[in-house]
Coordinates of C-alpha atoms in Angstrom, one line a residue:
M1 CA -44.7 -66.5 -58.1
K2 CA -46.1 -70.1 -58.2
N3 CA -49.5 -70.8 -56.7
R4 CA -48.2 -73.3 -54.0
L5 CA -50.6 -76.0 -53.3
K6 CA -49.9 -78.1 -50.1
W7 CA -51.1 -81.3 -48.9
S8 CA -52.6 -81.6 -45.3
I9 CA -52.8 -84.3 -42.6
T10 CA -55.4 -83.4 -40.0
S11 CA -54.9 -85.6 -37.0
A12 CA -51.2 -86.8 -37.0
A13 CA -47.9 -85.7 -36.5
I14 CA -44.5 -86.6 -38.1
I15 CA -41.8 -88.5 -36.4
I16 CA -38.3 -88.8 -38.1
T17 CA -36.0 -90.9 -36.1
G18 CA -37.3 -89.4 -33.0
T19 CA -35.5 -86.0 -33.9
L20 CA -37.7 -84.0 -36.3
S21 CA -41.6 -84.5 -36.0
G22 CA -44.3 -83.4 -38.1
C23 CA -45.1 -82.9 -41.7
A24 CA -48.4 -81.2 -43.1
T25 CA -49.4 -77.8 -44.5
G26 CA -48.7 -74.5 -43.3
H27 CA -48.1 -71.9 -45.7
G28 CA -50.2 -68.9 -46.2
M29 CA -52.0 -67.3 -49.1
S30 CA -49.8 -65.7 -51.4
A31 CA -52.3 -63.9 -54.0
S32 CA -51.5 -60.3 -53.1
A33 CA -50.4 -58.3 -50.4
N34 CA -54.1 -57.9 -49.1
T35 CA -54.3 -61.8 -48.8
T36 CA -54.2 -62.9 -45.4
N37 CA -54.4 -66.3 -43.6
P38 CA -55.4 -66.4 -40.0
S39 CA -52.8 -69.2 -39.4
H40 CA -50.0 -66.8 -40.0
N41 CA -51.0 -64.5 -37.3
S42 CA -48.8 -63.6 -35.0
T43 CA -50.7 -65.4 -33.9
S44 CA -49.0 -68.1 -35.1
G45 CA -45.7 -67.9 -33.8
L46 CA -44.2 -69.1 -30.6
Q47 CA -41.8 -67.0 -28.9
R48 CA -38.2 -67.1 -30.2
K49 CA -35.4 -64.5 -29.4
T50 CA -35.9 -61.2 -31.4
A51 CA -33.6 -58.5 -30.4
T52 CA -35.0 -55.0 -30.3
T53 CA -32.5 -53.7 -32.6
A54 CA -29.9 -56.1 -33.2
L55 CA -31.9 -58.5 -35.6
T56 CA -32.0 -58.0 -39.4
S57 CA -34.8 -59.6 -41.5
N58 CA -35.3 -60.2 -45.2
A59 CA -31.7 -60.2 -45.8
L60 CA -30.7 -63.9 -46.4
T61 CA -28.5 -64.4 -49.4
M62 CA -26.3 -67.1 -50.9
S63 CA -23.3 -65.9 -48.9
N64 CA -25.3 -67.1 -45.6
I65 CA -25.6 -70.5 -46.9
L66 CA -22.7 -72.8 -45.9
S67 CA -24.1 -75.9 -47.0
V68 CA -27.4 -77.5 -48.1
R69 CA -28.6 -81.0 -48.3
I70 CA -32.1 -81.9 -49.6
E71 CA -33.6 -85.3 -49.7
S72 CA -36.6 -86.7 -51.2
A73 CA -38.6 -89.0 -49.1
Q74 CA -39.2 -92.1 -51.0
S75 CA -42.4 -92.9 -49.2
M76 CA -44.7 -91.5 -46.5
S77 CA -47.0 -93.7 -44.1
V78 CA -50.0 -92.1 -42.4
N79 CA -50.9 -94.5 -39.4
G80 CA -50.4 -97.4 -41.5
S81 CA -51.4 -96.1 -44.8
T82 CA -48.5 -95.8 -47.3
F83 CA -48.3 -93.4 -50.2
S84 CA -45.5 -93.2 -52.6
P85 CA -44.6 -90.0 -54.7
P86 CA -46.2 -89.0 -56.9
K87 CA -49.6 -90.1 -55.6
L88 CA -49.6 -88.1 -52.3
I89 CA -53.0 -87.1 -51.1
H90 CA -53.6 -84.3 -53.8
G91 CA -51.1 -86.1 -56.2
V92 CA -48.8 -83.0 -56.7
L93 CA -46.6 -83.0 -53.9
E94 CA -44.0 -85.2 -52.1
P95 CA -42.2 -84.6 -48.7
I96 CA -38.8 -83.2 -48.6
V97 CA -36.1 -83.1 -45.9
A98 CA -33.7 -80.2 -46.0
T99 CA -30.5 -79.4 -43.8
I100 CA -29.2 -76.2 -44.0
Q101 CA -26.1 -74.7 -42.5
F102 CA -26.2 -70.8 -42.2
G103 CA -23.4 -68.7 -41.6
N104 CA -21.3 -65.3 -42.3
L105 CA -23.8 -63.4 -40.0
R106 CA -22.7 -60.1 -38.7
T107 CA -25.8 -59.9 -36.4
P108 CA -28.6 -62.5 -35.6
L109 CA -30.9 -62.9 -38.7
S110 CA -34.5 -63.1 -38.3
L111 CA -36.5 -65.1 -40.9
K112 CA -40.2 -66.1 -41.3
V113 CA -40.2 -69.7 -42.0
N114 CA -43.2 -69.6 -44.1
N115 CA -41.2 -67.3 -46.6
L116 CA -38.5 -69.8 -47.1
M117 CA -39.9 -71.9 -50.2
L118 CA -38.8 -74.5 -52.8
N119 CA -39.4 -74.0 -56.4
N120 CA -39.2 -77.1 -58.7
P121 CA -38.7 -75.9 -62.3
S122 CA -40.3 -79.0 -63.6
S123 CA -43.5 -78.8 -61.8
P124 CA -46.4 -76.1 -61.9
A125 CA -46.4 -76.6 -58.1
G126 CA -44.0 -75.2 -55.6
G127 CA -43.4 -75.9 -51.8
G128 CA -42.1 -74.6 -48.6
F129 CA -41.6 -76.0 -44.9
D130 CA -43.8 -76.8 -42.2
Y131 CA -41.8 -78.1 -39.3
Y132 CA -38.1 -77.4 -38.6
T133 CA -35.7 -78.6 -35.9
Y134 CA -33.1 -76.0 -34.3
N135 CA -30.9 -76.3 -31.3
G136 CA -32.5 -79.7 -30.6
T137 CA -36.2 -78.6 -30.5
T138 CA -38.8 -79.2 -33.1
F139 CA -41.3 -76.4 -34.1
K140 CA -44.4 -76.2 -36.4
V141 CA -44.8 -73.0 -38.2
N142 CA -48.5 -72.5 -37.2
R143 CA -50.8 -74.1 -34.6
K144 CA -53.1 -75.6 -37.0
L145 CA -50.4 -78.1 -38.0
P146 CA -50.8 -81.9 -36.4
G147 CA -48.4 -82.6 -33.5
N148 CA -47.6 -81.2 -30.0
F149 CA -44.6 -79.2 -30.8
P150 CA -44.1 -75.5 -30.0
V151 CA -45.4 -73.1 -32.5
S152 CA -42.8 -70.5 -34.1
N153 CA -42.8 -69.0 -37.4
T154 CA -39.9 -66.9 -36.6
L155 CA -36.4 -68.4 -36.8
V156 CA -33.4 -66.3 -35.5
L157 CA -30.2 -67.5 -37.0
R158 CA -26.9 -66.9 -35.5
Q159 CA -23.4 -67.9 -36.5
N160 CA -22.9 -71.4 -38.1
S161 CA -26.6 -72.2 -37.3
T162 CA -27.7 -75.7 -38.6
V163 CA -31.3 -76.1 -39.0
T164 CA -33.3 -79.3 -40.3
F165 CA -36.7 -78.5 -42.2
V166 CA -39.5 -80.8 -43.3
G167 CA -41.7 -79.7 -46.0
T168 CA -42.8 -80.4 -49.6
T169 CA -41.9 -79.7 -53.2
G170 CA -43.6 -80.2 -56.4
T171 CA -43.7 -83.5 -58.5
P172 CA -42.2 -85.4 -60.4
T173 CA -39.8 -86.7 -58.2
P174 CA -37.0 -84.2 -58.4
S175 CA -34.1 -86.7 -58.6
T176 CA -32.6 -85.3 -61.9
V177 CA -33.3 -81.4 -61.3
D178 CA -32.1 -78.8 -59.0
V179 CA -34.8 -77.0 -56.9
Q180 CA -34.6 -73.3 -56.2
L181 CA -34.3 -72.3 -52.7
M182 CA -36.2 -69.0 -52.3
Y183 CA -37.0 -66.3 -49.6
K184 CA -40.0 -64.3 -50.4
D185 CA -39.6 -63.7 -54.1
S186 CA -35.7 -63.8 -54.0
K187 CA -33.9 -66.6 -55.2
I188 CA -31.1 -67.8 -53.0
G189 CA -29.6 -70.6 -55.0
S190 CA -30.3 -73.9 -56.6
F191 CA -29.5 -77.4 -55.2
P192 CA -29.7 -81.0 -56.1
V193 CA -32.2 -83.2 -54.7
S194 CA -31.2 -86.8 -53.4
N195 CA -33.5 -89.7 -53.6
Q196 CA -31.2 -92.0 -51.6
G197 CA -32.0 -91.0 -48.0
T198 CA -30.0 -91.4 -45.0
L199 CA -30.1 -93.6 -41.9
A200 CA -31.0 -90.4 -40.1
F201 CA -34.1 -90.0 -41.9
E202 CA -35.2 -93.8 -42.1
N203 CA -33.7 -94.3 -45.5
G204 CA -35.7 -91.1 -46.9
S205 CA -39.0 -92.4 -45.6
V206 CA -40.9 -90.1 -43.6
K207 CA -43.3 -91.6 -40.8
V208 CA -46.3 -90.0 -39.7
V209 CA -47.9 -91.4 -36.4
S210 CA -50.5 -90.1 -33.8
T211 CA -49.2 -88.2 -30.9
P212 CA -50.6 -88.1 -27.3
P213 CA -51.5 -85.0 -25.8
Q214 CA -48.9 -83.3 -23.7
S215 CA -49.1 -84.1 -20.0
A216 CA -49.7 -81.5 -17.5
N217 CA -49.8 -81.4 -13.8
W218 CA -51.3 -79.0 -11.3
S219 CA -50.8 -78.6 -7.8
S220 CA -53.7 -79.8 -5.5
I221 CA -54.8 -75.9 -4.5
V222 CA -54.7 -75.0 -8.2
K223 CA -56.5 -78.0 -9.5
E224 CA -59.1 -77.3 -6.6
S225 CA -59.4 -73.8 -7.7
M226 CA -60.2 -74.9 -11.5
Q227 CA -62.9 -77.1 -10.6
Y228 CA -64.6 -74.4 -8.7
I229 CA -64.2 -72.3 -11.7
L230 CA -65.1 -74.7 -14.6
S231 CA -68.8 -74.9 -13.8
R232 CA -69.0 -71.1 -13.4
T233 CA -67.5 -69.6 -16.4
D234 CA -67.7 -70.0 -20.2
I235 CA -64.0 -69.0 -20.8
P236 CA -61.6 -71.7 -21.8
L237 CA -59.3 -72.3 -18.8
L238 CA -55.5 -71.8 -18.4
A239 CA -53.6 -72.4 -15.1
P240 CA -50.0 -72.9 -13.9
T241 CA -48.5 -76.2 -13.9
V242 CA -46.0 -78.1 -11.7
P243 CA -42.9 -78.6 -11.6
T244 CA -42.2 -75.5 -13.5
Y245 CA -44.3 -73.3 -11.4
A246 CA -43.6 -74.2 -7.5
P247 CA -43.0 -71.0 -5.6
T248 CA -41.0 -71.3 -2.4
P249 CA -42.8 -71.3 1.0
Y250 CA -42.6 -68.1 3.3
G251 CA -41.3 -68.6 6.8
T252 CA -43.9 -70.5 8.9
L253 CA -46.5 -70.1 6.3
R254 CA -45.9 -73.2 4.3
R255 CA -49.5 -74.1 2.7
M256 CA -50.5 -72.4 -0.6
D257 CA -54.0 -71.5 -0.5
A258 CA -56.7 -69.5 -2.6
Q259 CA -59.5 -67.1 -3.1
V260 CA -61.3 -67.8 -6.1
S261 CA -64.0 -65.8 -8.1
A262 CA -65.7 -66.7 -11.4
S263 CA -68.4 -65.5 -13.8
P264 CA -69.4 -66.5 -17.3
T265 CA -67.0 -63.7 -18.6
S266 CA -64.2 -64.0 -16.2
Y267 CA -62.1 -65.7 -13.7
N268 CA -59.6 -65.1 -10.9
V269 CA -57.3 -67.0 -8.7
Y270 CA -55.5 -65.3 -5.7
L271 CA -52.7 -67.3 -4.3
Q272 CA -51.2 -66.8 -0.9
W273 CA -49.2 -68.5 1.8
A274 CA -51.1 -69.6 5.0
N275 CA -50.4 -71.7 8.1
K276 CA -52.4 -74.7 7.1
T277 CA -54.4 -76.0 4.3
L278 CA -57.5 -74.1 4.1
P279 CA -60.8 -74.4 2.0
L280 CA -61.1 -72.1 -0.9
N281 CA -62.2 -68.7 -0.2
S282 CA -61.8 -69.5 3.8
P283 CA -62.2 -66.2 5.9
A284 CA -59.2 -67.5 7.6
L285 CA -57.1 -66.2 4.7
K286 CA -57.8 -62.6 5.8
Q287 CA -57.2 -63.3 9.5
P288 CA -53.7 -63.5 11.3
P289 CA -51.1 -65.2 10.9
N290 CA -52.3 -65.2 7.2
T291 CA -52.4 -61.6 6.5
G292 CA -49.5 -59.3 5.3
L293 CA -48.0 -58.6 2.1
A294 CA -45.2 -61.1 2.9
A295 CA -48.1 -63.9 2.6
V296 CA -49.0 -62.6 -0.8
I297 CA -47.8 -64.8 -3.8
G298 CA -49.7 -63.5 -6.7
G299 CA -52.5 -65.0 -9.0
F300 CA -53.9 -65.7 -12.6
G301 CA -56.9 -65.4 -14.4
A302 CA -58.8 -64.3 -17.6
K303 CA -61.4 -61.8 -19.0
V304 CA -63.4 -62.1 -22.2
Y305 CA -63.8 -59.0 -24.4
S306 CA -66.3 -58.2 -27.3
T307 CA -63.6 -59.0 -30.3
P308 CA -60.1 -60.3 -30.6
Q309 CA -59.2 -56.6 -31.5
V310 CA -60.7 -55.1 -28.3
A311 CA -58.8 -57.9 -26.4
E312 CA -55.4 -57.2 -27.9
A313 CA -55.9 -53.5 -27.5
Q314 CA -56.1 -54.1 -23.6
L315 CA -52.6 -55.1 -23.7
K316 CA -51.1 -51.8 -24.4
V317 CA -54.0 -49.9 -22.2
P318 CA -52.1 -47.6 -19.8
Q319 CA -52.2 -49.2 -16.3
R320 CA -51.9 -48.1 -12.7
G321 CA -50.9 -49.9 -9.8
I322 CA -47.8 -51.3 -8.3
D323 CA -47.4 -54.0 -10.9
P324 CA -48.4 -52.8 -14.3
A325 CA -47.8 -55.4 -17.1
Y326 CA -47.1 -52.7 -19.7
V327 CA -46.2 -48.8 -19.4
Q328 CA -45.5 -46.4 -22.4
P329 CA -41.9 -45.6 -22.9
P330 CA -41.1 -41.9 -22.6
T331 CA -41.0 -40.3 -26.0
N332 CA -38.9 -37.4 -24.9
E333 CA -36.1 -39.5 -23.1
P334 CA -32.9 -40.6 -24.5
A335 CA -32.9 -44.2 -25.5
T336 CA -29.9 -46.3 -25.9
P337 CA -29.3 -50.1 -26.7
V338 CA -28.2 -52.3 -23.9
D339 CA -26.8 -55.8 -24.2
L340 CA -28.8 -58.1 -22.2
G341 CA -26.8 -61.4 -23.2
H342 CA -27.9 -64.4 -25.3
G343 CA -28.1 -62.5 -28.4
I344 CA -30.8 -60.1 -27.0
L345 CA -30.6 -56.4 -27.5
G346 CA -32.7 -54.4 -25.5
T347 CA -33.5 -50.5 -25.1
L348 CA -32.7 -48.5 -22.0
Y349 CA -35.2 -45.5 -21.7
K350 CA -33.3 -43.2 -19.2
S351 CA -36.1 -41.6 -17.7
Q352 CA -35.3 -39.0 -14.7
F353 CA -37.5 -40.8 -12.5
D354 CA -38.4 -44.5 -13.6
P355 CA -36.0 -45.7 -16.3
I356 CA -37.3 -48.6 -18.4
V357 CA -35.3 -51.6 -20.0
Q358 CA -37.3 -53.1 -22.9
W359 CA -36.9 -55.8 -25.1
H360 CA -39.0 -58.5 -27.1
E361 CA -39.3 -62.3 -26.8
G362 CA -41.2 -63.2 -30.0
E363 CA -44.4 -61.4 -30.0
W364 CA -44.0 -60.4 -26.3
T365 CA -42.9 -57.0 -25.0
I366 CA -41.1 -57.3 -21.7
Q367 CA -40.2 -54.3 -19.5
V368 CA -38.3 -53.8 -16.3
T369 CA -38.5 -50.5 -14.5
D370 CA -37.0 -49.1 -11.3
T371 CA -35.5 -45.8 -10.0
K372 CA -32.1 -46.9 -10.9
A373 CA -31.2 -48.4 -14.6
Q374 CA -28.4 -50.6 -13.2
Y375 CA -31.1 -52.7 -11.3
D376 CA -33.2 -52.9 -14.3
I377 CA -30.6 -54.2 -16.4
Q378 CA -29.5 -57.0 -13.7
V379 CA -33.2 -58.1 -13.5
A380 CA -33.7 -58.0 -17.3
K381 CA -30.5 -60.1 -17.8
K382 CA -31.9 -62.9 -15.3
L383 CA -35.1 -63.0 -17.1
V384 CA -33.4 -63.1 -20.9
A385 CA -31.4 -66.1 -19.4
Y386 CA -34.6 -67.8 -18.3
F387 CA -36.4 -67.0 -21.5
N388 CA -33.5 -68.6 -23.4
T389 CA -34.5 -72.0 -21.8
A390 CA -38.4 -71.6 -21.5
L391 CA -41.1 -70.5 -23.9
L392 CA -44.0 -68.0 -23.2
P393 CA -47.5 -68.8 -24.5
E394 CA -47.4 -68.4 -28.1
T395 CA -49.3 -65.3 -28.9
K396 CA -48.9 -61.5 -28.2
G397 CA -48.3 -60.7 -24.6
V398 CA -46.8 -58.0 -22.5
F399 CA -44.7 -58.5 -19.3
G400 CA -43.8 -55.9 -16.7
V401 CA -41.6 -55.9 -13.7
N402 CA -41.5 -52.9 -11.1
V403 CA -38.5 -53.6 -9.0
A404 CA -39.0 -52.3 -5.5
G405 CA -37.6 -52.7 -1.8
D406 CA -40.0 -55.6 -1.0
G407 CA -39.6 -57.4 -4.2
D408 CA -40.1 -57.5 -8.1
H409 CA -43.9 -56.9 -8.6
T410 CA -44.5 -58.4 -11.7
S411 CA -47.7 -58.9 -14.1
A412 CA -48.1 -60.6 -17.6
Q413 CA -51.3 -60.4 -19.9
W414 CA -51.4 -62.2 -23.2
V415 CA -54.4 -62.8 -25.6
F416 CA -55.8 -65.9 -27.2
G417 CA -58.9 -64.7 -29.3
D418 CA -61.1 -62.4 -27.4
V419 CA -59.7 -63.7 -24.0
V420 CA -57.2 -61.8 -22.2
Y421 CA -55.3 -64.1 -19.7
T422 CA -53.1 -62.6 -16.7
C423 CA -50.9 -63.9 -14.1
S424 CA -48.8 -62.2 -11.5
D425 CA -46.2 -62.5 -8.6
Y426 CA -46.0 -60.1 -5.9
H427 CA -42.3 -60.8 -5.2
S428 CA -40.5 -62.3 -7.9
A429 CA -40.0 -61.6 -11.6
L430 CA -38.6 -65.3 -12.2
Q431 CA -41.5 -66.6 -10.4
A432 CA -43.9 -64.8 -12.7
A433 CA -41.9 -65.9 -15.6
K434 CA -42.3 -69.5 -14.7
M435 CA -46.1 -69.0 -13.9
A436 CA -46.5 -67.7 -17.4
A437 CA -44.2 -70.4 -19.1
S438 CA -46.2 -73.1 -17.2
M439 CA -49.6 -72.1 -18.0
R440 CA -51.7 -75.0 -19.8
A441 CA -55.2 -75.5 -20.8
Y442 CA -57.1 -76.9 -17.9
P443 CA -58.0 -79.9 -18.1
S444 CA -56.6 -80.8 -21.5
G445 CA -52.8 -79.9 -20.7
Q446 CA -52.5 -78.2 -24.1
R447 CA -50.2 -75.1 -24.7
T448 CA -53.2 -73.1 -26.1
P449 CA -56.7 -73.1 -24.7
S450 CA -59.5 -74.7 -26.5
S451 CA -61.5 -72.2 -28.8
I452 CA -64.9 -70.6 -27.5
Q453 CA -67.6 -71.8 -29.6
S454 CA -67.4 -70.6 -33.2
V455 CA -69.5 -67.7 -34.3
S456 CA -71.1 -68.2 -37.7
F457 CA -73.9 -66.5 -39.6
A458 CA -75.1 -66.0 -43.4
Y459 CA -74.2 -62.9 -45.1
D460 CA -74.2 -61.4 -48.7
I461 CA -71.4 -59.0 -50.1
K462 CA -72.2 -56.5 -52.7
F463 CA -69.9 -55.9 -56.0
P464 CA -70.9 -54.3 -59.3
A465 CA -74.0 -55.6 -60.8
N466 CA -73.8 -57.9 -63.8
S467 CA -70.4 -58.7 -63.2
T468 CA -68.2 -61.9 -62.8
V469 CA -65.8 -61.8 -60.0
P470 CA -63.1 -64.6 -59.3
I471 CA -62.9 -66.2 -55.9
S472 CA -59.9 -68.3 -54.4
G473 CA -59.7 -69.8 -51.0
A474 CA -57.5 -71.6 -48.3
G475 CA -58.4 -74.0 -45.6
P476 CA -56.9 -74.0 -42.2
G477 CA -53.4 -73.8 -42.6
G478 CA -53.5 -74.3 -46.4
N479 CA -52.4 -72.2 -49.5
S480 CA -54.8 -70.1 -51.6
A481 CA -56.2 -71.9 -54.8
P482 CA -58.6 -70.7 -57.4
L483 CA -62.1 -71.8 -56.6
G484 CA -63.7 -70.2 -59.6
T485 CA -65.9 -67.3 -60.6
L486 CA -69.0 -65.8 -59.3
T487 CA -72.0 -64.0 -61.1
T488 CA -73.2 -61.0 -59.1
G489 CA -76.7 -60.7 -60.8
T490 CA -78.6 -57.4 -61.5
R491 CA -78.6 -56.4 -57.8
G492 CA -74.9 -57.1 -57.2
W493 CA -75.2 -59.3 -54.3
I494 CA -73.3 -62.7 -53.8
K495 CA -73.4 -65.1 -50.9
G496 CA -70.6 -64.7 -48.4
P497 CA -68.5 -67.8 -48.1
N498 CA -68.7 -68.8 -44.5
Q499 CA -66.8 -72.2 -44.2
P500 CA -65.2 -72.1 -40.9
G501 CA -61.5 -71.4 -40.6
W502 CA -61.2 -70.7 -44.4
S503 CA -59.8 -67.4 -45.9
Y504 CA -61.3 -66.0 -49.2
V505 CA -60.1 -63.6 -51.9
I506 CA -63.0 -62.5 -53.7
G507 CA -62.9 -60.0 -56.7
S508 CA -59.7 -58.0 -58.0
G509 CA -58.3 -54.7 -58.2
S510 CA -60.1 -51.9 -56.0
S511 CA -63.2 -54.0 -55.3
Q512 CA -61.2 -56.9 -53.9
V513 CA -62.5 -58.1 -50.6
V514 CA -60.7 -60.6 -48.3
V515 CA -62.8 -62.3 -45.7
V516 CA -61.5 -64.7 -43.0
N517 CA -63.9 -66.9 -41.0
L518 CA -62.3 -66.9 -37.5
P519 CA -63.9 -68.7 -34.5
V520 CA -65.2 -65.1 -33.1
G521 CA -67.0 -64.5 -36.6
P522 CA -66.1 -63.4 -40.1
Q523 CA -63.7 -60.6 -40.5
L524 CA -62.4 -58.3 -43.2
S525 CA -58.7 -59.1 -43.6
G526 CA -55.5 -58.1 -45.4
I527 CA -56.0 -54.4 -44.1
P528 CA -52.8 -52.5 -42.9
N529 CA -52.5 -52.1 -39.0
N530 CA -53.6 -48.9 -37.4
T531 CA -56.0 -48.1 -40.4
S532 CA -58.9 -46.3 -39.1
Y533 CA -62.4 -47.7 -40.0
V534 CA -66.1 -46.8 -39.6
I535 CA -69.3 -49.3 -39.6
T536 CA -72.5 -48.1 -40.2
G537 CA -75.9 -49.6 -41.0
H538 CA -79.7 -49.7 -40.9
P539 CA -82.3 -52.7 -41.0
S540 CA -82.4 -54.1 -44.7
N541 CA -86.3 -53.6 -44.7
H542 CA -86.0 -49.8 -44.0
S543 CA -84.3 -47.1 -46.3
G544 CA -83.5 -44.7 -43.5
A545 CA -80.1 -43.1 -42.9
N546 CA -77.3 -45.3 -41.6
I547 CA -76.4 -45.1 -37.9
E548 CA -72.9 -45.8 -36.7
L549 CA -72.4 -49.1 -35.2
A550 CA -68.6 -49.1 -34.6
S551 CA -65.2 -47.3 -35.4
G552 CA -61.7 -47.8 -34.5
S553 CA -58.4 -48.7 -35.8
T554 CA -57.3 -52.2 -37.2
L555 CA -55.2 -54.6 -35.1
D556 CA -53.5 -57.5 -37.3
G557 CA -55.3 -56.3 -40.4
Y558 CA -58.8 -57.5 -39.1
I559 CA -62.3 -55.6 -39.1
A560 CA -65.1 -57.8 -37.6
I561 CA -68.2 -58.1 -39.6
P562 CA -70.9 -57.3 -37.1
D563 CA -73.4 -60.0 -36.3
K564 CA -76.7 -57.9 -36.9
P565 CA -79.4 -60.1 -38.3
G566 CA -81.6 -58.3 -40.8
W567 CA -79.2 -55.3 -41.3
D568 CA -77.4 -53.9 -44.2
I569 CA -73.9 -52.9 -43.2
T570 CA -71.4 -50.4 -44.8
M571 CA -67.7 -50.8 -43.6
T572 CA -65.5 -48.0 -44.8
Y573 CA -61.8 -47.7 -44.2
R574 CA -58.8 -45.5 -46.0
V575 CA -55.7 -47.1 -47.4
G576 CA -53.1 -45.4 -49.4
G577 CA -55.3 -42.0 -49.7
S578 CA -58.1 -44.3 -51.1
S579 CA -61.5 -44.9 -49.2
H580 CA -62.4 -48.5 -49.5
V581 CA -66.3 -49.4 -49.0
V582 CA -67.6 -52.7 -48.3
Q583 CA -71.3 -53.4 -48.3
I584 CA -72.5 -56.5 -46.5
R585 CA -76.1 -57.8 -45.9
I586 CA -76.7 -59.9 -43.0
K587 CA -79.4 -62.5 -43.2
A588 CA -82.2 -62.4 -40.9

């Protein structure tokens, strides 16, 4: 496959006649199966509908393409600076607008947009798509792209779906050639490119303009709580916003008040109804008439963990209590598909005591439990209908409902980096869903929290002595490109590349190492999930035996390089029956 170089714009978002917005880079490294770009994590992706068993993937064929129109933009302006192909930024790419109608689908078809590519046979460079509009909403394929658009790399197609994409393809201006539409490594078909443009796309031009931050509003009690927390914690803050989250008062208790706690590594806001507006943490909240379960609303909070892997693992840790966000489905009970509407197919686990209905919304696992399956299905259908119009935080999460006589006790947990965020509602699954969907960074109003201060340290990686090793890399949201070669010298050590946000592939074959510099620190990457690993080490100025520093299993293909200044580290894991050993020296 061609090496797909992409152009990038760091502080702008594209708007095409007010309908389709955004154009920048967003495709991942494609050097090998072990090449991983952090911008593609699941992390990457906002919640779109993914049925538990009904969706197919990687099955796109020419029979599914009813019509294609590809237009080459004649010019592009970035905040007043105009570029005309082929002299765009890196001089190799030009903007492309593609409108594709899909059909002949027996079941909903799930595609990864960053696997949908355009190859221009007359150019050494290829391209792909960064933004797309579907069902009236514009998405970007990863969060590092400019613009305040929801993030979703997963596109779920249904019968006669029409999608408009914006991306790039190689030069020269392909007015006399057909470009090849590819999905992964499979050619779907060849299509002509028009340079005429249409009125719908400003006569073929793609206009790039700055986009203001997304506005967000908080209720007075939530704002007061966040101001209290702001000076007491180091965690990036998320809080529910109005009008999406506006629970209905209970009886004569019509004022929402709060009990709040915060530390450098956690915060919690406990909401309840009271008979009047009270100061934060008022003792009156624990006295009649403000006591009793009927006055309980729910709450939200966050807790930081040692690494992103540990934080993500918390989502599936067995929980106790009246409202666990996740329970392990039974392995010895029958499981049957259940239609939840809106194209979503869930799974019903018919446990004798607590049946579970489970389905997925993007990277979220959602469960409803009760003593009777019919009630689970009723609640599940209501949630599916709501999530068809609202989006959960664009990351991995779990959402659990315990249907009980006094309400639908509901909790949600999701992870950003090494922080697990939570929210809950004691009485209503729908209100919990609205709270989760309304969560915004405080005080910026963005959909995702600002990053915790980046961790960076110097390190060396050991390769065979007196050898030359190739290195390629990709910046945030970009594609892999060769960066040259490195010479190891007599001792085999080379300096570890530590440019923040970059991914690097160093070496080849069995000695290849993939490193990703995430905000939480450098990580080995490109390792299959659930791969067991052991990290040992000793001080560099001592030749004693290694001691074990960490062990576990990979999540999202990462193993964190430990920040142990002045230590020699050995990271060992097994893939495909072979043992892989990476030796790293952390600089003092």
